[in-house]
PDB file of C-alpha atoms in Angstrom:
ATOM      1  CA  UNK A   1      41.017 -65.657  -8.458  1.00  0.00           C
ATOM      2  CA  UNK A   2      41.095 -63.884  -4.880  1.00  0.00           C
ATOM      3  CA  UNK A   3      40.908 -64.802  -1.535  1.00  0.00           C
ATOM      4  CA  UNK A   4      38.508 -64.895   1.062  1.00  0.00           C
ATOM      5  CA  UNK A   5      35.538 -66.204  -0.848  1.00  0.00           C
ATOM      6  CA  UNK A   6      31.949 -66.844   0.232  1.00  0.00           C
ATOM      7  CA  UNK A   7      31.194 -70.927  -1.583  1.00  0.00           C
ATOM      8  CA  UNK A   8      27.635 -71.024  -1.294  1.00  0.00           C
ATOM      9  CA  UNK A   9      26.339 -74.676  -3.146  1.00  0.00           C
ATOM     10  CA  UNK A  10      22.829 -75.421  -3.255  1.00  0.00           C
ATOM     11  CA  UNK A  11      21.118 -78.448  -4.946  1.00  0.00           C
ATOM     12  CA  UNK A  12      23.088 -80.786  -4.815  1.00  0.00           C
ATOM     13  CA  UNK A  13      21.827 -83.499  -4.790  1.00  0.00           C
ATOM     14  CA  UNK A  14      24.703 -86.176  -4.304  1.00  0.00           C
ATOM     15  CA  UNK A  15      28.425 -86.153  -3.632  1.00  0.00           C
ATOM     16  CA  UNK A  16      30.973 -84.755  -5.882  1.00  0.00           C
ATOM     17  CA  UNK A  17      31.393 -86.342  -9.318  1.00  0.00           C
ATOM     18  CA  UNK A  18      33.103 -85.870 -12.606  1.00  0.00           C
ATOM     19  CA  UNK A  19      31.411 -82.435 -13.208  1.00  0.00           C
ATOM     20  CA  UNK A  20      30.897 -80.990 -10.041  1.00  0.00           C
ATOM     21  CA  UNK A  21      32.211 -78.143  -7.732  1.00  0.00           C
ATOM     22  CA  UNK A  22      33.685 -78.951  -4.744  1.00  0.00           C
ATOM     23  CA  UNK A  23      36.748 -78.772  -1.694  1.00  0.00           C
ATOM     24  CA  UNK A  24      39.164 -81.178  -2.556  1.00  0.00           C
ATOM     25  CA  UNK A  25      40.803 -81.722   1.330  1.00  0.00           C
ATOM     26  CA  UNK A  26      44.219 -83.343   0.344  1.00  0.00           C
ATOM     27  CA  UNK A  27      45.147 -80.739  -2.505  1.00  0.00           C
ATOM     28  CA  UNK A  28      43.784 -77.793  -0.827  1.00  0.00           C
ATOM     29  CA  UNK A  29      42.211 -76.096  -3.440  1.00  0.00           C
ATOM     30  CA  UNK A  30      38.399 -75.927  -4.719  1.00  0.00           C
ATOM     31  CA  UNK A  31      38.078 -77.420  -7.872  1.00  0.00           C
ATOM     32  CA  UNK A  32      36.195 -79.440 -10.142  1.00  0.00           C
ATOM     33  CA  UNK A  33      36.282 -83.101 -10.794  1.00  0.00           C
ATOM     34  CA  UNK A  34      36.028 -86.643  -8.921  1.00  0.00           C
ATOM     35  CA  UNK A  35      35.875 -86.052  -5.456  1.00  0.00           C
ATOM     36  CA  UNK A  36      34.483 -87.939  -1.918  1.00  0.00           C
ATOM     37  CA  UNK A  37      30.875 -87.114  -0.378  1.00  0.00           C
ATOM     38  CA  UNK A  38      32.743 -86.625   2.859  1.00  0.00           C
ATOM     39  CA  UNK A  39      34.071 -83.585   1.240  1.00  0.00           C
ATOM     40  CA  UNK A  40      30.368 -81.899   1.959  1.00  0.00           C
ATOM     41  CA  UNK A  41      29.760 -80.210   4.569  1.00  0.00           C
ATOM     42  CA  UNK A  42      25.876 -80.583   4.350  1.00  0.00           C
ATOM     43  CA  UNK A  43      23.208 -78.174   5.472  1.00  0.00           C
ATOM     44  CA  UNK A  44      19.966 -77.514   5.192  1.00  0.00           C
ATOM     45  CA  UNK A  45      18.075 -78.594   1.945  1.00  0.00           C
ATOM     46  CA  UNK A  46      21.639 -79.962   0.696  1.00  0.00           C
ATOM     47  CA  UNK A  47      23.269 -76.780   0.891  1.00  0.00           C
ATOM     48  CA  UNK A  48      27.024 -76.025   1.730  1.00  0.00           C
ATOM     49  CA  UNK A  49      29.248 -72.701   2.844  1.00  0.00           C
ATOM     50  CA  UNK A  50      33.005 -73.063   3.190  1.00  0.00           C
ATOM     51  CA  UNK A  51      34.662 -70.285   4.027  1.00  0.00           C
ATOM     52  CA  UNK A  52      38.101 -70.760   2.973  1.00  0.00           C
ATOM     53  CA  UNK A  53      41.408 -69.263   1.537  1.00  0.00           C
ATOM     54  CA  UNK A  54      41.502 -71.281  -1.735  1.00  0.00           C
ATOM     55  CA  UNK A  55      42.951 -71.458  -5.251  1.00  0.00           C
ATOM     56  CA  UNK A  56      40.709 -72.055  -8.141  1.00  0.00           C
ATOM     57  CA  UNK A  57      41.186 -75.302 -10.768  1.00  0.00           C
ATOM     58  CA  UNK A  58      39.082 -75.924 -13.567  1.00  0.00           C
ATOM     59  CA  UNK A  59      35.975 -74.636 -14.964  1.00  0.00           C
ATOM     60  CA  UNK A  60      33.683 -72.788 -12.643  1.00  0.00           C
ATOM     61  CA  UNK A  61      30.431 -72.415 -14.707  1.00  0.00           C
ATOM     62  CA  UNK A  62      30.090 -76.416 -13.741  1.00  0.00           C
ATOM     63  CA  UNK A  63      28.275 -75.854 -10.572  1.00  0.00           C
ATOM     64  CA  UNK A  64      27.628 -73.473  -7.040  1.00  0.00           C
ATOM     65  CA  UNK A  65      27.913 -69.655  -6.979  1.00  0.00           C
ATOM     66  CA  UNK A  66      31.019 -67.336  -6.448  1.00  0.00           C
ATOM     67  CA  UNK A  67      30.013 -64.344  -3.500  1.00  0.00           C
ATOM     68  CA  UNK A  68      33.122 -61.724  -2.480  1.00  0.00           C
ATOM     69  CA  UNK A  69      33.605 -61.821   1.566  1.00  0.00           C
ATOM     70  CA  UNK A  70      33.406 -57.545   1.036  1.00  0.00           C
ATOM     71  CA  UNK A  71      29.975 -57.771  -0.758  1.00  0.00           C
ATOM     72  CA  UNK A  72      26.856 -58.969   0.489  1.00  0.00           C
ATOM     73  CA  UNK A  73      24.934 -60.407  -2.011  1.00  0.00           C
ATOM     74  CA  UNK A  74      21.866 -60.768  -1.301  1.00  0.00           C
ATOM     75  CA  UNK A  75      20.875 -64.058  -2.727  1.00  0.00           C
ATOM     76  CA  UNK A  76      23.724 -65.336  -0.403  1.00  0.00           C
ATOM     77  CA  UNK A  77      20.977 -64.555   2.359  1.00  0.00           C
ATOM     78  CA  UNK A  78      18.456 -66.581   0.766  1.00  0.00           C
ATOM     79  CA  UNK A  79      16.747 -64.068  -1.618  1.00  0.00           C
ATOM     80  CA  UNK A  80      15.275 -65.816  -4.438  1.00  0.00           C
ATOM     81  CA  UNK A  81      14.834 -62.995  -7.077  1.00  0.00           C
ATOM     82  CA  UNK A  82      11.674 -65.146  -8.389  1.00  0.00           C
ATOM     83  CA  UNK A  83       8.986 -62.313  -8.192  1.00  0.00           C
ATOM     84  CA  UNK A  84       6.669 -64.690  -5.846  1.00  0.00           C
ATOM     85  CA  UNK A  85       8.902 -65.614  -2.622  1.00  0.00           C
ATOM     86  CA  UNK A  86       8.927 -62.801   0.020  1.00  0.00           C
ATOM     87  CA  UNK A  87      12.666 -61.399  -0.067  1.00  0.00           C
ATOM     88  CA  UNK A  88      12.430 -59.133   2.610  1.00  0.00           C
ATOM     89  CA  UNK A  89      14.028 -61.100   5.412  1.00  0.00           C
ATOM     90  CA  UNK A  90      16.957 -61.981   3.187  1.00  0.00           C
ATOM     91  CA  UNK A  91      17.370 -58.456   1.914  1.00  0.00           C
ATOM     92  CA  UNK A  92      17.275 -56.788   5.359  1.00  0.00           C
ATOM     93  CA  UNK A  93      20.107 -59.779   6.357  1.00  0.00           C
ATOM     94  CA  UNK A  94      22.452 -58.824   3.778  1.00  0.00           C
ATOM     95  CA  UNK A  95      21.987 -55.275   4.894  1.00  0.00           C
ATOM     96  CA  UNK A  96      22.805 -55.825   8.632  1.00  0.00           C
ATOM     97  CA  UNK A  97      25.994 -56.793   7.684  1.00  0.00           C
ATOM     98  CA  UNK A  98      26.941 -53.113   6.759  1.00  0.00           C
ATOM     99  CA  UNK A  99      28.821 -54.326   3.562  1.00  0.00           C
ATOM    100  CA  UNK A 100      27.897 -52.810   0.276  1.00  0.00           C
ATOM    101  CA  UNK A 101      24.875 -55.022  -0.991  1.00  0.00           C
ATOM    102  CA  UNK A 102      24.768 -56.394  -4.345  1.00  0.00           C
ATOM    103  CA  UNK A 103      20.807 -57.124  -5.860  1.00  0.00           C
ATOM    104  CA  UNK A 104      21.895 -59.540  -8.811  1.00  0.00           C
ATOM    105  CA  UNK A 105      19.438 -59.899 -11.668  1.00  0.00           C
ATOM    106  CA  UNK A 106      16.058 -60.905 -10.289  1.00  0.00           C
ATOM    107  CA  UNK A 107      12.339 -59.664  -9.130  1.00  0.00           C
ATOM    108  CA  UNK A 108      12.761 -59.556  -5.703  1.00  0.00           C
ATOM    109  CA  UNK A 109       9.256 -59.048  -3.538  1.00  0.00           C
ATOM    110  CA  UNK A 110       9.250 -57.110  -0.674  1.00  0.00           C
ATOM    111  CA  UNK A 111       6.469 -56.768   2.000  1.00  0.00           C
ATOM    112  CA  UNK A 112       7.935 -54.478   4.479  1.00  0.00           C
ATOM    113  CA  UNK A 113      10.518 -51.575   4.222  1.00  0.00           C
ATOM    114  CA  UNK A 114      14.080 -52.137   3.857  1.00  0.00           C
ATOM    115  CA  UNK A 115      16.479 -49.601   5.851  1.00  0.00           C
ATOM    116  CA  UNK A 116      20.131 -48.638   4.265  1.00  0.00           C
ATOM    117  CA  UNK A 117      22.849 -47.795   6.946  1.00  0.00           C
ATOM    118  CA  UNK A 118      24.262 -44.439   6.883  1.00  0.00           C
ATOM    119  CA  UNK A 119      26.900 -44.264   3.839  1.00  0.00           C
ATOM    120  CA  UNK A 120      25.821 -48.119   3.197  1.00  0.00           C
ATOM    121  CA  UNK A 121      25.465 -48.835  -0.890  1.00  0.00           C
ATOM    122  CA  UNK A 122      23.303 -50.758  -2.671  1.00  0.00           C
ATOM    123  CA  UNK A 123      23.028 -51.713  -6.284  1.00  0.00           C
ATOM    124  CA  UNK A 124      22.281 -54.091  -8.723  1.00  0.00           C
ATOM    125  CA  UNK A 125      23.527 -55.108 -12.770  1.00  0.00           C
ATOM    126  CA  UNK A 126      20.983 -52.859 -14.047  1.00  0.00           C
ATOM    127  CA  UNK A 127      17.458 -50.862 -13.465  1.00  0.00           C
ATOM    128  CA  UNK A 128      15.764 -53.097 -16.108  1.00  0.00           C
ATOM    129  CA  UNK A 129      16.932 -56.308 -14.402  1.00  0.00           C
ATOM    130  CA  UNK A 130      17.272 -55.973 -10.566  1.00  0.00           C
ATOM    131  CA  UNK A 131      14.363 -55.368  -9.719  1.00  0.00           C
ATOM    132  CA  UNK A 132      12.619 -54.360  -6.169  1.00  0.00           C
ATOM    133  CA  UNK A 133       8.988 -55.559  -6.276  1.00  0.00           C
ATOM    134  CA  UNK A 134       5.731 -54.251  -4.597  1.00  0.00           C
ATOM    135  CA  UNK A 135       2.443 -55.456  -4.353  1.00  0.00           C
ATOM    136  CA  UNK A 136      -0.463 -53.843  -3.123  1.00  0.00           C
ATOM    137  CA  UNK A 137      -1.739 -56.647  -1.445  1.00  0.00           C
ATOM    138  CA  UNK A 138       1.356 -56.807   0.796  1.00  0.00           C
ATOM    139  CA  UNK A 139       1.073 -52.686   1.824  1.00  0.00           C
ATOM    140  CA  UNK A 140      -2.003 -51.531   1.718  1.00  0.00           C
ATOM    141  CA  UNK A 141      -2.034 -51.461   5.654  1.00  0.00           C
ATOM    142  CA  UNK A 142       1.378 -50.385   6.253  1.00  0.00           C
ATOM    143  CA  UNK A 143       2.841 -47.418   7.763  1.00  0.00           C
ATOM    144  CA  UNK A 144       6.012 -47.524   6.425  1.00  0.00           C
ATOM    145  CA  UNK A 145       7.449 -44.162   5.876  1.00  0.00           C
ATOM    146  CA  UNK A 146       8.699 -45.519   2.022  1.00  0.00           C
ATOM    147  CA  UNK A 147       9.931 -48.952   0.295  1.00  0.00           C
ATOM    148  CA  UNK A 148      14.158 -48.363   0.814  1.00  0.00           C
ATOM    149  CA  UNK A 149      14.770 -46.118   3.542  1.00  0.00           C
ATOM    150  CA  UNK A 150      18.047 -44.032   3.833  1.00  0.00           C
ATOM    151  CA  UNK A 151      20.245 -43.947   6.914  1.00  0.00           C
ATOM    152  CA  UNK A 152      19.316 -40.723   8.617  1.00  0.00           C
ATOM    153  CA  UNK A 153      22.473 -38.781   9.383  1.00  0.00           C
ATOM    154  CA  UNK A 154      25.591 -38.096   6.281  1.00  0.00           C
ATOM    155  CA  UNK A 155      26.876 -39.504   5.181  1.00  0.00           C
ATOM    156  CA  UNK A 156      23.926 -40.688   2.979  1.00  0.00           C
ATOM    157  CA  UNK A 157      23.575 -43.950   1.835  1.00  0.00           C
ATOM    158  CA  UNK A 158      23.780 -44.836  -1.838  1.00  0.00           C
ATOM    159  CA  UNK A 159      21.550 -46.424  -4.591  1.00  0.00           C
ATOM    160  CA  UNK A 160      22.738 -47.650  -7.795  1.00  0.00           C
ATOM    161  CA  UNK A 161      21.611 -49.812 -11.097  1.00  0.00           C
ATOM    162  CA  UNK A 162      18.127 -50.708  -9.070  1.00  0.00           C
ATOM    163  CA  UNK A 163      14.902 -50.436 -10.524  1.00  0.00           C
ATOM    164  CA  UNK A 164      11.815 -50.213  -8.191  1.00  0.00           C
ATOM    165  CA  UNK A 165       7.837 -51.809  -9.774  1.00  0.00           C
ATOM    166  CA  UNK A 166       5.054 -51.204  -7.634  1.00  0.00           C
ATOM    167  CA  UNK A 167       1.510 -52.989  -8.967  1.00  0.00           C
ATOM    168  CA  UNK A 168      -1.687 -50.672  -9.861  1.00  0.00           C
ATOM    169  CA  UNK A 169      -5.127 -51.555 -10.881  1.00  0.00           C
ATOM    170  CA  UNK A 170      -5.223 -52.580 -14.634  1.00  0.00           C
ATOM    171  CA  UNK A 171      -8.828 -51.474 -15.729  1.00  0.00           C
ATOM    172  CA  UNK A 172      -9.018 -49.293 -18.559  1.00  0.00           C
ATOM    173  CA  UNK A 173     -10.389 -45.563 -17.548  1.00  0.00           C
ATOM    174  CA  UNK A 174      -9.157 -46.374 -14.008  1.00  0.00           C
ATOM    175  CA  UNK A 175     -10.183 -43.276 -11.658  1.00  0.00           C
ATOM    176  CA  UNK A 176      -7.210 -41.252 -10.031  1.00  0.00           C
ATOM    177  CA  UNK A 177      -9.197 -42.106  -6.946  1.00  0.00           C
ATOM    178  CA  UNK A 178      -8.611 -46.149  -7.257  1.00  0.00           C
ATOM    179  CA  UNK A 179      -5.143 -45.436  -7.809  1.00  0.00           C
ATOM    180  CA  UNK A 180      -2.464 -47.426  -5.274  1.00  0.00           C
ATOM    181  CA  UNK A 181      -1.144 -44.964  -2.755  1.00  0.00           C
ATOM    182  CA  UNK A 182       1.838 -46.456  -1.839  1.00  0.00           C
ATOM    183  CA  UNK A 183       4.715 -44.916   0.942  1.00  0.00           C
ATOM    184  CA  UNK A 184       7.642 -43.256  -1.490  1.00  0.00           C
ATOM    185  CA  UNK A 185      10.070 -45.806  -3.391  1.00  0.00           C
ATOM    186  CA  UNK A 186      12.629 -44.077  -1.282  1.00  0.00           C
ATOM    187  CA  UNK A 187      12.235 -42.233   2.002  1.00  0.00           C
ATOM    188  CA  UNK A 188      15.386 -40.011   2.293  1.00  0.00           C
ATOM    189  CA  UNK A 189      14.024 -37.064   4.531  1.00  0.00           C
ATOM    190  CA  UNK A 190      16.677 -35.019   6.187  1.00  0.00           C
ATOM    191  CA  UNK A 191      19.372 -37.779   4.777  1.00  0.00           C
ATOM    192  CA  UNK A 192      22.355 -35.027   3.608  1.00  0.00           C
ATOM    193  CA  UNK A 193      25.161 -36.214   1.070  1.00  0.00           C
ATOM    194  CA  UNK A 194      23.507 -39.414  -0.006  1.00  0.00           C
ATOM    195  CA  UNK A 195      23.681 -40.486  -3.769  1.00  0.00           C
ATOM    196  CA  UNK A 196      20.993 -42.100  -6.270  1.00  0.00           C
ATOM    197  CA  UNK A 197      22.317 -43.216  -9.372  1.00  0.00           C
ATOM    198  CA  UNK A 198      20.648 -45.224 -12.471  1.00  0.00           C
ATOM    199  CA  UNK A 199      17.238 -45.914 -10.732  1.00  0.00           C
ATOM    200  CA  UNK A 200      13.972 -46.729 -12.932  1.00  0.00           C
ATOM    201  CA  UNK A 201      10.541 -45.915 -10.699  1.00  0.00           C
ATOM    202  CA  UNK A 202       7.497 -47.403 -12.135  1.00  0.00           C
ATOM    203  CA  UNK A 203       3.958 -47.104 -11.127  1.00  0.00           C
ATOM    204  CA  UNK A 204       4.478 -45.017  -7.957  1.00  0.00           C
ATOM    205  CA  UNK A 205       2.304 -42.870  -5.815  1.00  0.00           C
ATOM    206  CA  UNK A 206       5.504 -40.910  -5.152  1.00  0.00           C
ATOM    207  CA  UNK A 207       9.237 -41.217  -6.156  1.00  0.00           C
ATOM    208  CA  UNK A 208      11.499 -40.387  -3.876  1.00  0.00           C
ATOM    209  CA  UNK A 209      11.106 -37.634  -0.368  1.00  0.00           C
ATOM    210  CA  UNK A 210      13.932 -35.607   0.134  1.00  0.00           C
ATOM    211  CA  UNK A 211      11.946 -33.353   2.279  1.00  0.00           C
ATOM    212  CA  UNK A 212      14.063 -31.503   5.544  1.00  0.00           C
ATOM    213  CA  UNK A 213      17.484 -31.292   5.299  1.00  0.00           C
ATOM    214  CA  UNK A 214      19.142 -32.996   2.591  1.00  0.00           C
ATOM    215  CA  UNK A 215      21.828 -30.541   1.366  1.00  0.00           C
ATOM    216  CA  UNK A 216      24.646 -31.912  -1.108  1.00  0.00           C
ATOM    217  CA  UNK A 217      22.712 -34.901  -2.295  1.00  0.00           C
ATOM    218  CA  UNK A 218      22.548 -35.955  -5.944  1.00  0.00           C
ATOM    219  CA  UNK A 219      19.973 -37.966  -8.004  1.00  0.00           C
ATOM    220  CA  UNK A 220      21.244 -38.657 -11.293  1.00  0.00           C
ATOM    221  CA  UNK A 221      20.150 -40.966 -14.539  1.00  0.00           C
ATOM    222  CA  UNK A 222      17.051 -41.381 -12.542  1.00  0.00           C
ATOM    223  CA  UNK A 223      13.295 -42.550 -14.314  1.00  0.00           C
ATOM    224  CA  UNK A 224      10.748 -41.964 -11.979  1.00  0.00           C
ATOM    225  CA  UNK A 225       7.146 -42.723 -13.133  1.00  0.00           C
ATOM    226  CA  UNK A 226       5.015 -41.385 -10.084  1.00  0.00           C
ATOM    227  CA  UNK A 227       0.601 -40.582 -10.035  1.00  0.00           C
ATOM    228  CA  UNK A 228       1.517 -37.974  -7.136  1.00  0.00           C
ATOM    229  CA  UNK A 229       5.162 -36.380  -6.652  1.00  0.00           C
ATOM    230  CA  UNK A 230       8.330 -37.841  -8.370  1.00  0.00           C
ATOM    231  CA  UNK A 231      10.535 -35.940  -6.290  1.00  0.00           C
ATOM    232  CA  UNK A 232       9.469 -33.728  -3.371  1.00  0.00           C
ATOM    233  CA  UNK A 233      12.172 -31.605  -1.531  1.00  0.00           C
ATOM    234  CA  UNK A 234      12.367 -28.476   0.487  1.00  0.00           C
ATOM    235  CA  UNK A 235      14.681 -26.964   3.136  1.00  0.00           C
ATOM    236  CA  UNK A 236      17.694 -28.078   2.511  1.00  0.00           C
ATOM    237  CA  UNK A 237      20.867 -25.724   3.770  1.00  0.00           C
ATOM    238  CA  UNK A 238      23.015 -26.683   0.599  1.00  0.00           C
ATOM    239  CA  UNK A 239      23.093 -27.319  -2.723  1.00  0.00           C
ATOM    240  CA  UNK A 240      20.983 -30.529  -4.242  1.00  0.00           C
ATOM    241  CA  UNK A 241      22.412 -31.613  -7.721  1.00  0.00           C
ATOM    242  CA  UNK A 242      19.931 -33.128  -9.968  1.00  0.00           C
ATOM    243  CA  UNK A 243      20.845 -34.084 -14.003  1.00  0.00           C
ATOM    244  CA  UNK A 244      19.486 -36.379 -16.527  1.00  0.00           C
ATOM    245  CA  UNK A 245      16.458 -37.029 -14.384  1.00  0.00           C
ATOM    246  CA  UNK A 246      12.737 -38.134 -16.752  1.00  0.00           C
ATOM    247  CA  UNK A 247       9.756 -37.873 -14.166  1.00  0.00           C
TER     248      UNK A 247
END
């Protein structure tokens, strides 16, 4: 196991026991087994972080959450992946750290737009699992430019293993009209050199805006169901690479 590990425990709701995860002082070493509450360090809603250089002992699937120091993952900044809680803040935390973000396998709402720092990653286990979520109800005043917005100078940021779910009206015959007209999934104008990989769009108004200058980009594996535009892109001063794309 490496070094420089992120412990983040949650639920807890005693000391450690038999079973559980925890900092044993005397040896060291995180492991699991008996241990003494003073071991906690208690938080909020009987949560812990320890930050330590540590060796692993024992079974780890007992208890508590592994998160690398060189990834932020995003539930380590309080995203909830449940569909219902507003992720935004959390999202946009593990973003200002300027680490590559990780979205692990969850519905994550968000009700505002989140920004990507030039040549900043994100991405998540898969598009049909890690899941951005957007609800009508929570845009339809916005002004937002798009959903995920790319840093605007190269070199671009990258998107991978993400899918993106915006809500429409349900009604059968539904007018074009009545349709949701949502900001883009991702607002990349005049972003050169950035990357989107193994995305899944569903129920935009448009995809993705690659409009201005965004020369030596590629979208790749990319699923993009859009009403509007799935992609929309024009001036660019150098090549655009585009493959296995279904719009």
């Amino acid at each position: 196991m490496s070094k420089n590990l992120t412990i983040a425990l949650s639920g807890i709701p005693y000391g450690p026991g038999s079973s559980d995860l925890y900092w044993d002082d005397a040896g060291n070493n995180l492991t699991i087994g008996s241990g003494s509450s003073d071991e906690w360090t208690w938080g909020a809603a009987n949560s812990a972080t320890m930050y330590e250089d540590f060796t692993v002992v024992g079974n780890l699937s007992a208890q508590g959450s592994v998160y690398s120091s060189d990834v932020a993952n995003v539930k380590a900044y309080g995203a909830t992946g449940d569909g219902t809680t507003d992720d935004t803040a959390a999202i946009n935390s593990a973003i200002a750290t300027g680490a590559p973000v990780f979205v692990p396998k969850g519905n994550y709402r968000v009700t505002s737009m989140i920004s990507l720092s030039n040549g900043q990653s994100m991405y998540g286990d898969n598009v049909h699992s890690s899941i951005i979520k957007v609800n009508w109800s929570d845009w339809s005043s916005s002004t937002a430019p798009g959903i995920i917005r790319l840093g605007d100078n190269e070199p671009g940021a990258q998107i991978d293993k993400i899918g993106i779910t915006f809500t429409q009206p349900t009604s059968s015959g539904i007018a074009r009209s009545n349709l949701y007209q949502y900001p883009p999934a991702i607002y990349a104008y005049s972003v050169p050199r950035f990357k989107i990989g193994h995305i899944r769009i569903s129920d935009a108004w448009d995809g993705i805006n690659m409009n201005g200058n965004s020369g030596g980009s590629i979208i790749e594996f990319a699923e993009i169901g859009a009403f509007n535009r799935g992609i929309y892109a024009g001036g660019s001063v150098d090549f655009c690479h585009f493959g296995h794309l279904h719009i």
